[in-house]
PDB file of C-alpha atoms in Angstrom:
ATOM      1  CA  MET A   1     127.349 144.098  68.066  1.00 39.00           C
ATOM      2  CA  SER A   2     127.845 144.572  64.548  1.00 40.00           C
ATOM      3  CA  ALA A   3     126.888 141.766  61.918  1.00 37.00           C
ATOM      4  CA  MET A   4     129.619 142.811  59.052  1.00 41.00           C
ATOM      5  CA  ILE A   5     131.893 142.492  61.525  1.00 50.00           C
ATOM      6  CA  ASN A   6     130.692 139.322  62.875  1.00 75.00           C
ATOM      7  CA  VAL A   7     128.887 137.034  60.369  1.00 90.00           C
ATOM      8  CA  LYS A   8     131.443 136.019  58.315  1.00 93.00           C
ATOM      9  CA  SER A   9     130.719 132.221  57.883  1.00 95.00           C
ATOM     10  CA  ALA A  10     127.075 130.453  56.128  1.00 96.00           C
ATOM     11  CA  ASN A  11     126.460 126.779  55.762  1.00 96.00           C
ATOM     12  CA  TRP A  12     125.087 126.301  51.844  1.00 97.00           C
ATOM     13  CA  HIS A  13     122.213 123.430  52.554  1.00 95.00           C
ATOM     14  CA  PHE A  14     122.849 123.488  48.350  1.00 89.00           C
ATOM     15  CA  THR A  15     121.140 120.199  47.610  1.00 94.00           C
ATOM     16  CA  SER A  16     118.816 117.876  49.468  1.00 94.00           C
ATOM     17  CA  ALA A  17     119.836 114.354  47.780  1.00 94.00           C
ATOM     18  CA  CYS A  18     121.112 111.915  50.032  1.00 95.00           C
ATOM     19  CA  ASN A  19     122.654 109.062  50.225  1.00 96.00           C
ATOM     20  CA  TYR A  20     121.972 108.242  53.936  1.00 96.00           C
ATOM     21  CA  ASN A  21     119.331 107.985  56.985  1.00 95.00           C
ATOM     22  CA  CYS A  22     120.014 109.281  59.723  1.00 96.00           C
ATOM     23  CA  SER A  23     117.003 109.458  61.436  1.00 95.00           C
ATOM     24  CA  PHE A  24     118.619 112.476  63.756  1.00 96.00           C
ATOM     25  CA  CYS A  25     119.576 114.595  61.211  1.00 94.00           C
ATOM     26  CA  CYS A  26     116.991 118.532  61.216  1.00 91.00           C
ATOM     27  CA  MET A  27     117.471 118.819  57.481  1.00 91.00           C
ATOM     28  CA  GLN A  28     115.426 115.724  56.707  1.00 87.00           C
ATOM     29  CA  LYS A  29     112.593 117.513  54.909  1.00 85.00           C
ATOM     30  CA  LEU A  30     114.893 119.828  53.466  1.00 87.00           C
ATOM     31  CA  THR A  31     113.561 119.701  49.655  1.00 87.00           C
ATOM     32  CA  GLY A  32     114.886 120.982  46.614  1.00 87.00           C
ATOM     33  CA  GLU A  33     118.299 121.144  44.601  1.00 88.00           C
ATOM     34  CA  LEU A  34     120.617 123.584  43.159  1.00 89.00           C
ATOM     35  CA  ARG A  35     119.886 123.180  39.622  1.00 87.00           C
ATOM     36  CA  SER A  36     122.957 125.247  37.191  1.00 94.00           C
ATOM     37  CA  TYR A  37     126.367 126.669  37.955  1.00 97.00           C
ATOM     38  CA  GLU A  38     124.877 130.608  36.842  1.00 97.00           C
ATOM     39  CA  LYS A  39     122.899 129.976  39.955  1.00 95.00           C
ATOM     40  CA  ALA A  40     125.331 129.052  42.152  1.00 97.00           C
ATOM     41  CA  CYS A  41     127.878 131.737  40.845  1.00 98.00           C
ATOM     42  CA  TYR A  42     124.800 134.263  41.791  1.00 97.00           C
ATOM     43  CA  VAL A  43     124.105 133.154  44.995  1.00 97.00           C
ATOM     44  CA  LEU A  44     127.928 133.407  46.279  1.00 98.00           C
ATOM     45  CA  GLU A  45     128.513 136.767  44.706  1.00 98.00           C
ATOM     46  CA  HIS A  46     125.879 137.974  46.586  1.00 97.00           C
ATOM     47  CA  LEU A  47     127.416 135.570  50.171  1.00 97.00           C
ATOM     48  CA  VAL A  48     130.625 137.727  49.038  1.00 97.00           C
ATOM     49  CA  ARG A  49     128.587 140.788  48.676  1.00 96.00           C
ATOM     50  CA  LEU A  50     127.581 140.121  52.762  1.00 94.00           C
ATOM     51  CA  GLY A  51     131.073 139.871  54.250  1.00 93.00           C
ATOM     52  CA  ILE A  52     130.744 136.892  53.643  1.00 95.00           C
ATOM     53  CA  GLU A  53     134.671 135.217  54.067  1.00 96.00           C
ATOM     54  CA  LYS A  54     134.141 131.078  54.740  1.00 97.00           C
ATOM     55  CA  ILE A  55     131.319 129.025  52.572  1.00 98.00           C
ATOM     56  CA  ASN A  56     130.644 125.321  54.331  1.00 98.00           C
ATOM     57  CA  PHE A  57     128.742 123.124  52.132  1.00 98.00           C
ATOM     58  CA  VAL A  58     126.179 120.985  53.089  1.00 96.00           C
ATOM     59  CA  GLY A  59     123.540 119.145  52.145  1.00 91.00           C
ATOM     60  CA  GLY A  60     121.161 116.858  52.323  1.00 93.00           C
ATOM     61  CA  GLU A  61     124.887 115.119  50.931  1.00 97.00           C
ATOM     62  CA  PRO A  62     127.254 117.512  49.402  1.00 96.00           C
ATOM     63  CA  MET A  63     129.012 115.192  46.773  1.00 97.00           C
ATOM     64  CA  CYS A  64     125.386 113.619  45.831  1.00 96.00           C
ATOM     65  CA  SER A  65     125.530 116.919  43.862  1.00 95.00           C
ATOM     66  CA  SER A  66     126.473 116.573  40.022  1.00 94.00           C
ATOM     67  CA  LEU A  67     127.645 120.490  40.947  1.00 96.00           C
ATOM     68  CA  ILE A  68     129.677 119.211  43.934  1.00 97.00           C
ATOM     69  CA  TYR A  69     133.709 119.860  41.577  1.00 98.00           C
ATOM     70  CA  ASP A  70     132.449 123.349  39.826  1.00 97.00           C
ATOM     71  CA  VAL A  71     131.081 125.090  42.404  1.00 98.00           C
ATOM     72  CA  VAL A  72     133.615 124.941  45.069  1.00 98.00           C
ATOM     73  CA  ALA A  73     135.832 125.681  42.239  1.00 98.00           C
ATOM     74  CA  ALA A  74     133.642 128.961  41.909  1.00 98.00           C
ATOM     75  CA  ALA A  75     134.190 129.016  45.184  1.00 98.00           C
ATOM     76  CA  LYS A  76     137.373 129.271  45.927  1.00 98.00           C
ATOM     77  CA  LYS A  77     138.357 131.232  42.715  1.00 98.00           C
ATOM     78  CA  MET A  78     136.150 133.967  44.368  1.00 98.00           C
ATOM     79  CA  GLY A  79     138.202 134.075  47.374  1.00 98.00           C
ATOM     80  CA  LEU A  80     136.022 132.345  50.059  1.00 98.00           C
ATOM     81  CA  VAL A  81     137.314 129.642  52.651  1.00 98.00           C
ATOM     82  CA  VAL A  82     135.724 126.350  50.829  1.00 98.00           C
ATOM     83  CA  SER A  83     134.745 123.500  53.552  1.00 98.00           C
ATOM     84  CA  ILE A  84     132.250 121.082  52.706  1.00 98.00           C
ATOM     85  CA  THR A  85     130.226 118.474  55.794  1.00 98.00           C
ATOM     86  CA  THR A  86     130.138 115.361  54.437  1.00 98.00           C
ATOM     87  CA  ASN A  87     129.076 111.541  55.654  1.00 98.00           C
ATOM     88  CA  GLY A  88     131.843 110.541  53.217  1.00 98.00           C
ATOM     89  CA  SER A  89     131.099 107.141  51.848  1.00 98.00           C
ATOM     90  CA  LEU A  90     131.577 109.156  48.579  1.00 98.00           C
ATOM     91  CA  LEU A  91     134.954 110.056  49.152  1.00 98.00           C
ATOM     92  CA  ASP A  92     137.540 107.890  47.463  1.00 98.00           C
ATOM     93  CA  GLU A  93     141.377 108.974  46.286  1.00 97.00           C
ATOM     94  CA  ASN A  94     139.897 110.249  43.526  1.00 98.00           C
ATOM     95  CA  ALA A  95     137.550 112.361  44.239  1.00 98.00           C
ATOM     96  CA  LEU A  96     139.439 113.791  47.655  1.00 98.00           C
ATOM     97  CA  ASN A  97     142.074 114.850  44.802  1.00 98.00           C
ATOM     98  CA  ARG A  98     139.901 116.770  42.684  1.00 98.00           C
ATOM     99  CA  LEU A  99     138.759 118.668  44.774  1.00 98.00           C
ATOM    100  CA  SER A 100     141.497 119.095  46.683  1.00 98.00           C
ATOM    101  CA  ALA A 101     143.126 122.146  44.644  1.00 97.00           C
ATOM    102  CA  HIS A 102     140.091 123.552  45.681  1.00 98.00           C
ATOM    103  CA  VAL A 103     138.790 122.845  49.214  1.00 98.00           C
ATOM    104  CA  ASP A 104     140.182 123.777  52.438  1.00 98.00           C
ATOM    105  CA  TRP A 105     138.317 121.567  54.597  1.00 98.00           C
ATOM    106  CA  ILE A 106     136.588 118.494  54.858  1.00 98.00           C
ATOM    107  CA  GLY A 107     134.166 117.617  57.768  1.00 98.00           C
ATOM    108  CA  LEU A 108     133.482 114.229  58.373  1.00 98.00           C
ATOM    109  CA  SER A 109     130.958 113.743  60.467  1.00 98.00           C
ATOM    110  CA  VAL A 110     130.944 110.601  62.961  1.00 98.00           C
ATOM    111  CA  ASP A 111     129.084 110.067  65.732  1.00 98.00           C
ATOM    112  CA  SER A 112     130.252 107.135  67.507  1.00 98.00           C
ATOM    113  CA  ALA A 113     133.183 104.651  67.518  1.00 98.00           C
ATOM    114  CA  SER A 114     130.774 101.884  66.664  1.00 98.00           C
ATOM    115  CA  ASP A 115     129.964 100.668  63.453  1.00 98.00           C
ATOM    116  CA  LEU A 116     126.359  98.671  64.391  1.00 98.00           C
ATOM    117  CA  VAL A 117     125.331 101.776  66.148  1.00 98.00           C
ATOM    118  CA  GLU A 118     125.924 104.439  62.998  1.00 98.00           C
ATOM    119  CA  LYS A 119     124.303 101.756  61.365  1.00 98.00           C
ATOM    120  CA  THR A 120     121.842 101.792  63.518  1.00 98.00           C
ATOM    121  CA  LEU A 121     121.276 105.722  63.986  1.00 97.00           C
ATOM    122  CA  GLY A 122     121.141 104.991  59.266  1.00 97.00           C
ATOM    123  CA  ARG A 123     125.013 105.931  59.324  1.00 96.00           C
ATOM    124  CA  GLY A 124     125.449 103.866  56.327  1.00 94.00           C
ATOM    125  CA  ASP A 125     125.395  99.754  55.980  1.00 94.00           C
ATOM    126  CA  GLY A 126     128.363  99.128  58.727  1.00 96.00           C
ATOM    127  CA  THR A 127     131.526 100.120  57.304  1.00 97.00           C
ATOM    128  CA  HIS A 128     130.662 103.859  58.135  1.00 98.00           C
ATOM    129  CA  VAL A 129     133.720 104.271  61.083  1.00 98.00           C
ATOM    130  CA  ARG A 130     136.292 102.153  59.200  1.00 97.00           C
ATOM    131  CA  HIS A 131     136.006 104.061  56.150  1.00 98.00           C
ATOM    132  CA  ALA A 132     136.284 107.664  58.157  1.00 98.00           C
ATOM    133  CA  ILE A 133     139.090 106.612  59.296  1.00 98.00           C
ATOM    134  CA  GLU A 134     140.801 106.113  55.773  1.00 98.00           C
ATOM    135  CA  VAL A 135     138.887 109.519  54.088  1.00 98.00           C
ATOM    136  CA  ALA A 136     140.576 111.100  57.226  1.00 98.00           C
ATOM    137  CA  ARG A 137     144.099 109.260  56.296  1.00 98.00           C
ATOM    138  CA  ILE A 138     143.940 110.692  52.376  1.00 98.00           C
ATOM    139  CA  VAL A 139     142.486 114.085  53.129  1.00 98.00           C
ATOM    140  CA  HIS A 140     145.916 114.412  55.730  1.00 98.00           C
ATOM    141  CA  GLU A 141     148.234 113.615  52.799  1.00 98.00           C
ATOM    142  CA  LEU A 142     147.083 115.883  50.893  1.00 98.00           C
ATOM    143  CA  GLY A 143     147.345 118.890  52.504  1.00 98.00           C
ATOM    144  CA  MET A 144     143.522 119.572  53.255  1.00 98.00           C
ATOM    145  CA  LYS A 145     142.731 120.367  56.562  1.00 98.00           C
ATOM    146  CA  LEU A 146     140.074 117.970  58.445  1.00 98.00           C
ATOM    147  CA  LYS A 147     137.244 119.016  61.094  1.00 98.00           C
ATOM    148  CA  ILE A 148     135.202 115.865  62.340  1.00 98.00           C
ATOM    149  CA  ASN A 149     131.326 116.496  63.063  1.00 98.00           C
ATOM    150  CA  THR A 150     129.338 114.234  66.348  1.00 98.00           C
ATOM    151  CA  THR A 151     126.110 114.571  67.261  1.00 98.00           C
ATOM    152  CA  VAL A 152     125.082 113.230  70.594  1.00 98.00           C
ATOM    153  CA  THR A 153     122.290 110.790  71.257  1.00 98.00           C
ATOM    154  CA  LYS A 154     120.655 108.903  74.280  1.00 98.00           C
ATOM    155  CA  LEU A 155     123.074 105.972  71.521  1.00 98.00           C
ATOM    156  CA  THR A 156     126.083 107.724  72.049  1.00 98.00           C
ATOM    157  CA  PHE A 157     126.259 109.609  75.348  1.00 98.00           C
ATOM    158  CA  GLN A 158     128.257 107.896  77.408  1.00 98.00           C
ATOM    159  CA  GLU A 159     130.164 106.605  74.959  1.00 98.00           C
ATOM    160  CA  ASP A 160     134.538 107.008  75.150  1.00 98.00           C
ATOM    161  CA  LEU A 161     135.435 107.958  71.989  1.00 98.00           C
ATOM    162  CA  SER A 162     138.804 109.550  72.343  1.00 98.00           C
ATOM    163  CA  GLU A 163     141.010 106.762  71.178  1.00 98.00           C
ATOM    164  CA  LEU A 164     138.369 107.342  67.583  1.00 98.00           C
ATOM    165  CA  ILE A 165     139.298 111.283  67.873  1.00 98.00           C
ATOM    166  CA  ARG A 166     143.214 110.378  67.693  1.00 97.00           C
ATOM    167  CA  ALA A 167     142.647 107.602  65.139  1.00 97.00           C
ATOM    168  CA  LEU A 168     141.215 110.046  62.721  1.00 98.00           C
ATOM    169  CA  ASP A 169     143.778 113.031  64.081  1.00 98.00           C
ATOM    170  CA  PRO A 170     141.049 116.424  63.236  1.00 98.00           C
ATOM    171  CA  HIS A 171     142.465 119.481  63.099  1.00 98.00           C
ATOM    172  CA  ARG A 172     138.960 120.772  64.525  1.00 97.00           C
ATOM    173  CA  TRP A 173     135.819 118.911  66.452  1.00 98.00           C
ATOM    174  CA  LYS A 174     132.446 120.385  66.910  1.00 97.00           C
ATOM    175  CA  VAL A 175     130.614 118.435  69.004  1.00 98.00           C
ATOM    176  CA  PHE A 176     126.359 118.416  68.699  1.00 97.00           C
ATOM    177  CA  GLN A 177     123.760 117.876  71.316  1.00 98.00           C
ATOM    178  CA  PHE A 178     121.139 116.668  69.263  1.00 97.00           C
ATOM    179  CA  LEU A 179     118.535 119.348  68.252  1.00 95.00           C
ATOM    180  CA  HIS A 180     115.409 118.767  67.886  1.00 93.00           C
ATOM    181  CA  VAL A 181     113.452 120.670  64.580  1.00 91.00           C
ATOM    182  CA  LYS A 182     109.634 120.774  64.436  1.00 89.00           C
ATOM    183  CA  GLY A 183     108.361 119.007  62.007  1.00 87.00           C
ATOM    184  CA  GLN A 184     111.602 117.069  60.385  1.00 90.00           C
ATOM    185  CA  ASN A 185     113.130 114.906  63.203  1.00 94.00           C
ATOM    186  CA  ASP A 186     109.940 114.740  65.579  1.00 93.00           C
ATOM    187  CA  HIS A 187     110.150 110.605  65.442  1.00 95.00           C
ATOM    188  CA  ALA A 188     113.839 110.800  66.673  1.00 96.00           C
ATOM    189  CA  VAL A 189     113.025 112.737  69.787  1.00 96.00           C
ATOM    190  CA  ILE A 190     111.696 110.034  72.430  1.00 97.00           C
ATOM    191  CA  PRO A 191     114.884 107.628  71.394  1.00 97.00           C
ATOM    192  CA  LEU A 192     117.972 109.786  70.634  1.00 98.00           C
ATOM    193  CA  ALA A 193     117.315 112.855  72.629  1.00 98.00           C
ATOM    194  CA  ILE A 194     119.125 113.947  75.464  1.00 98.00           C
ATOM    195  CA  THR A 195     119.133 116.305  78.381  1.00 98.00           C
ATOM    196  CA  ARG A 196     121.549 119.081  79.586  1.00 97.00           C
ATOM    197  CA  ASP A 197     123.142 116.810  81.761  1.00 98.00           C
ATOM    198  CA  GLU A 198     123.817 113.778  79.722  1.00 98.00           C
ATOM    199  CA  PHE A 199     125.476 116.380  77.086  1.00 98.00           C
ATOM    200  CA  GLN A 200     127.351 117.421  80.173  1.00 98.00           C
ATOM    201  CA  GLU A 201     128.300 114.250  80.612  1.00 98.00           C
ATOM    202  CA  PHE A 202     129.378 113.467  77.519  1.00 98.00           C
ATOM    203  CA  LYS A 203     131.752 116.894  77.287  1.00 98.00           C
ATOM    204  CA  ILE A 204     133.370 116.108  80.622  1.00 98.00           C
ATOM    205  CA  ARG A 205     134.380 113.324  79.294  1.00 98.00           C
ATOM    206  CA  HIS A 206     136.620 114.318  75.980  1.00 98.00           C
ATOM    207  CA  ASN A 207     137.245 118.457  77.202  1.00 96.00           C
ATOM    208  CA  ASP A 208     140.431 117.986  77.571  1.00 96.00           C
ATOM    209  CA  ILE A 209     141.627 116.236  73.997  1.00 97.00           C
ATOM    210  CA  LEU A 210     143.992 117.877  72.605  1.00 96.00           C
ATOM    211  CA  LEU A 211     144.008 118.257  68.756  1.00 97.00           C
ATOM    212  CA  ARG A 212     146.244 117.987  66.401  1.00 96.00           C
ATOM    213  CA  THR A 213     147.045 121.889  66.278  1.00 96.00           C
ATOM    214  CA  GLY A 214     146.814 121.735  70.477  1.00 95.00           C
ATOM    215  CA  ASP A 215     142.580 123.078  70.272  1.00 95.00           C
ATOM    216  CA  LEU A 216     140.580 121.818  71.705  1.00 97.00           C
ATOM    217  CA  PRO A 217     136.787 120.509  70.890  1.00 97.00           C
ATOM    218  CA  VAL A 218     134.221 122.898  70.438  1.00 96.00           C
ATOM    219  CA  PHE A 219     130.307 122.384  72.154  1.00 97.00           C
ATOM    220  CA  GLU A 220     127.653 123.099  70.729  1.00 96.00           C
ATOM    221  CA  SER A 221     124.150 122.850  72.785  1.00 95.00           C
ATOM    222  CA  ALA A 222     121.026 122.327  71.327  1.00 93.00           C
ATOM    223  CA  ASP A 223     120.120 125.776  72.444  1.00 92.00           C
ATOM    224  CA  LEU A 224     123.226 127.587  71.576  1.00 91.00           C
ATOM    225  CA  MET A 225     122.615 125.776  67.587  1.00 91.00           C
ATOM    226  CA  ARG A 226     119.698 127.158  67.581  1.00 85.00           C
ATOM    227  CA  ASP A 227     119.165 130.318  64.945  1.00 85.00           C
ATOM    228  CA  SER A 228     123.204 130.583  65.172  1.00 89.00           C
ATOM    229  CA  TYR A 229     124.066 129.685  61.634  1.00 91.00           C
ATOM    230  CA  LEU A 230     123.741 131.490  58.882  1.00 93.00           C
ATOM    231  CA  MET A 231     122.092 129.026  56.063  1.00 94.00           C
ATOM    232  CA  ILE A 232     121.482 129.239  52.288  1.00 95.00           C
ATOM    233  CA  ALA A 233     118.445 127.355  51.190  1.00 93.00           C
ATOM    234  CA  PRO A 234     119.436 125.065  47.922  1.00 93.00           C
ATOM    235  CA  SER A 235     117.352 127.950  46.182  1.00 91.00           C
ATOM    236  CA  GLY A 236     120.208 129.885  46.874  1.00 94.00           C
ATOM    237  CA  ASN A 237     117.595 131.916  49.801  1.00 94.00           C
ATOM    238  CA  ILE A 238     118.173 132.427  53.125  1.00 94.00           C
ATOM    239  CA  PHE A 239     116.432 130.060  55.706  1.00 89.00           C
ATOM    240  CA  GLN A 240     115.888 129.936  59.554  1.00 81.00           C
ATOM    241  CA  ASN A 241     115.824 126.373  61.117  1.00 70.00           C
ATOM    242  CA  THR A 242     113.742 127.363  64.268  1.00 69.00           C
ATOM    243  CA  GLN A 243     110.508 124.855  62.865  1.00 64.00           C
ATOM    244  CA  TYR A 244     109.739 122.959  59.459  1.00 69.00           C
ATOM    245  CA  PRO A 245     108.358 124.668  56.848  1.00 77.00           C
ATOM    246  CA  PHE A 246     111.297 126.743  57.035  1.00 80.00           C
ATOM    247  CA  ARG A 247     111.095 130.906  56.352  1.00 84.00           C
ATOM    248  CA  GLU A 248     113.330 132.396  53.574  1.00 89.00           C
ATOM    249  CA  TYR A 249     114.802 135.157  52.729  1.00 93.00           C
ATOM    250  CA  PRO A 250     115.443 135.693  48.945  1.00 95.00           C
ATOM    251  CA  ILE A 251     119.338 136.908  48.736  1.00 96.00           C
ATOM    252  CA  ASP A 252     119.468 139.604  47.040  1.00 95.00           C
ATOM    253  CA  THR A 253     117.126 141.479  49.097  1.00 95.00           C
ATOM    254  CA  VAL A 254     119.178 140.722  51.839  1.00 94.00           C
ATOM    255  CA  SER A 255     121.787 143.448  54.433  1.00 92.00           C
ATOM    256  CA  THR A 256     124.182 142.973  56.412  1.00 89.00           C
ATOM    257  CA  GLY A 257     121.730 145.092  59.191  1.00 87.00           C
ATOM    258  CA  LEU A 258     119.588 142.488  58.058  1.00 89.00           C
ATOM    259  CA  LEU A 259     121.411 139.277  59.064  1.00 87.00           C
ATOM    260  CA  GLU A 260     121.103 141.022  62.777  1.00 80.00           C
ATOM    261  CA  GLN A 261     116.856 140.068  62.428  1.00 83.00           C
ATOM    262  CA  ILE A 262     117.573 136.212  61.600  1.00 88.00           C
ATOM    263  CA  LEU A 263     120.571 134.647  63.300  1.00 88.00           C
ATOM    264  CA  ASN A 264     121.211 135.242  66.917  1.00 85.00           C
ATOM    265  CA  ILE A 265     124.681 137.087  66.430  1.00 86.00           C
ATOM    266  CA  ARG A 266     125.314 136.793  70.109  1.00 86.00           C
ATOM    267  CA  ASN A 267     124.815 132.666  70.267  1.00 88.00           C
ATOM    268  CA  TYR A 268     127.622 132.731  66.753  1.00 88.00           C
ATOM    269  CA  ALA A 269     129.685 135.301  68.658  1.00 86.00           C
ATOM    270  CA  SER A 270     129.567 132.288  71.687  1.00 85.00           C
ATOM    271  CA  ARG A 271     129.583 129.387  70.126  1.00 86.00           C
ATOM    272  CA  GLY A 272     133.313 130.401  68.481  1.00 81.00           C
ATOM    273  CA  ALA A 273     131.738 130.661  64.615  1.00 82.00           C
ATOM    274  CA  VAL A 274     134.685 132.777  63.284  1.00 83.00           C
ATOM    275  CA  TYR A 275     137.840 131.066  63.679  1.00 86.00           C
ATOM    276  CA  ALA A 276     141.322 130.685  61.886  1.00 85.00           C
ATOM    277  CA  TRP A 277     140.300 129.055  59.419  1.00 87.00           C
TER     278      TRP A 277
END
């Protein structure tokens, strides 16, 4: 299977800063900060060299970075499909208007229909769900595409999110099983980790929800996620998240052939990483 044909998307964790404290997060000990616009352009140029078509800015919380607006503009100018995955707390109408000229997708992280549960998980102060619904409304009005990311944990696997998803009305819904990354979120395993059967229970409850595109939700087990994302550290290096400390590869030394060794190409393809974005 050719990496050049199949690896078309990357996640850039370009800041470790975050204003939330999500207990299940598998990037809790991510360190570093993108320090310059010039470095950002250098990294983006190498991603284009590697055949990347879609860049997803993540964190941490990407909106905590003062460079976010300039970097997404640079990515768009290079011809990339641009996505931001965010908790949404720092997004308002003004911020979304600024982003809309350069950003194709806004990914909102929403894990429960209950503001109380979200607060218990570390997502905000008890207004996360209500704010996400308002952000989703503005995203739709501005003509950007909306993706919802949901991590299923012990606190939420018995929930029915059908009504919430209808209210958010996303173009894409990605549902993840709690992922344990050694050294990152060890403390959350006992209270929050779920079994395959529990994840399957959540999947069966939501599997037939039709999104605004007519597509179905995408479900990713912990096993499927591991090593199936091309991830960039704040430093600009490609890294693996099998365990912490992460192993990093300087991006200017990485070839498309090396991507086959860094990534689990089979899982990358199996989870539908390349879609009609």
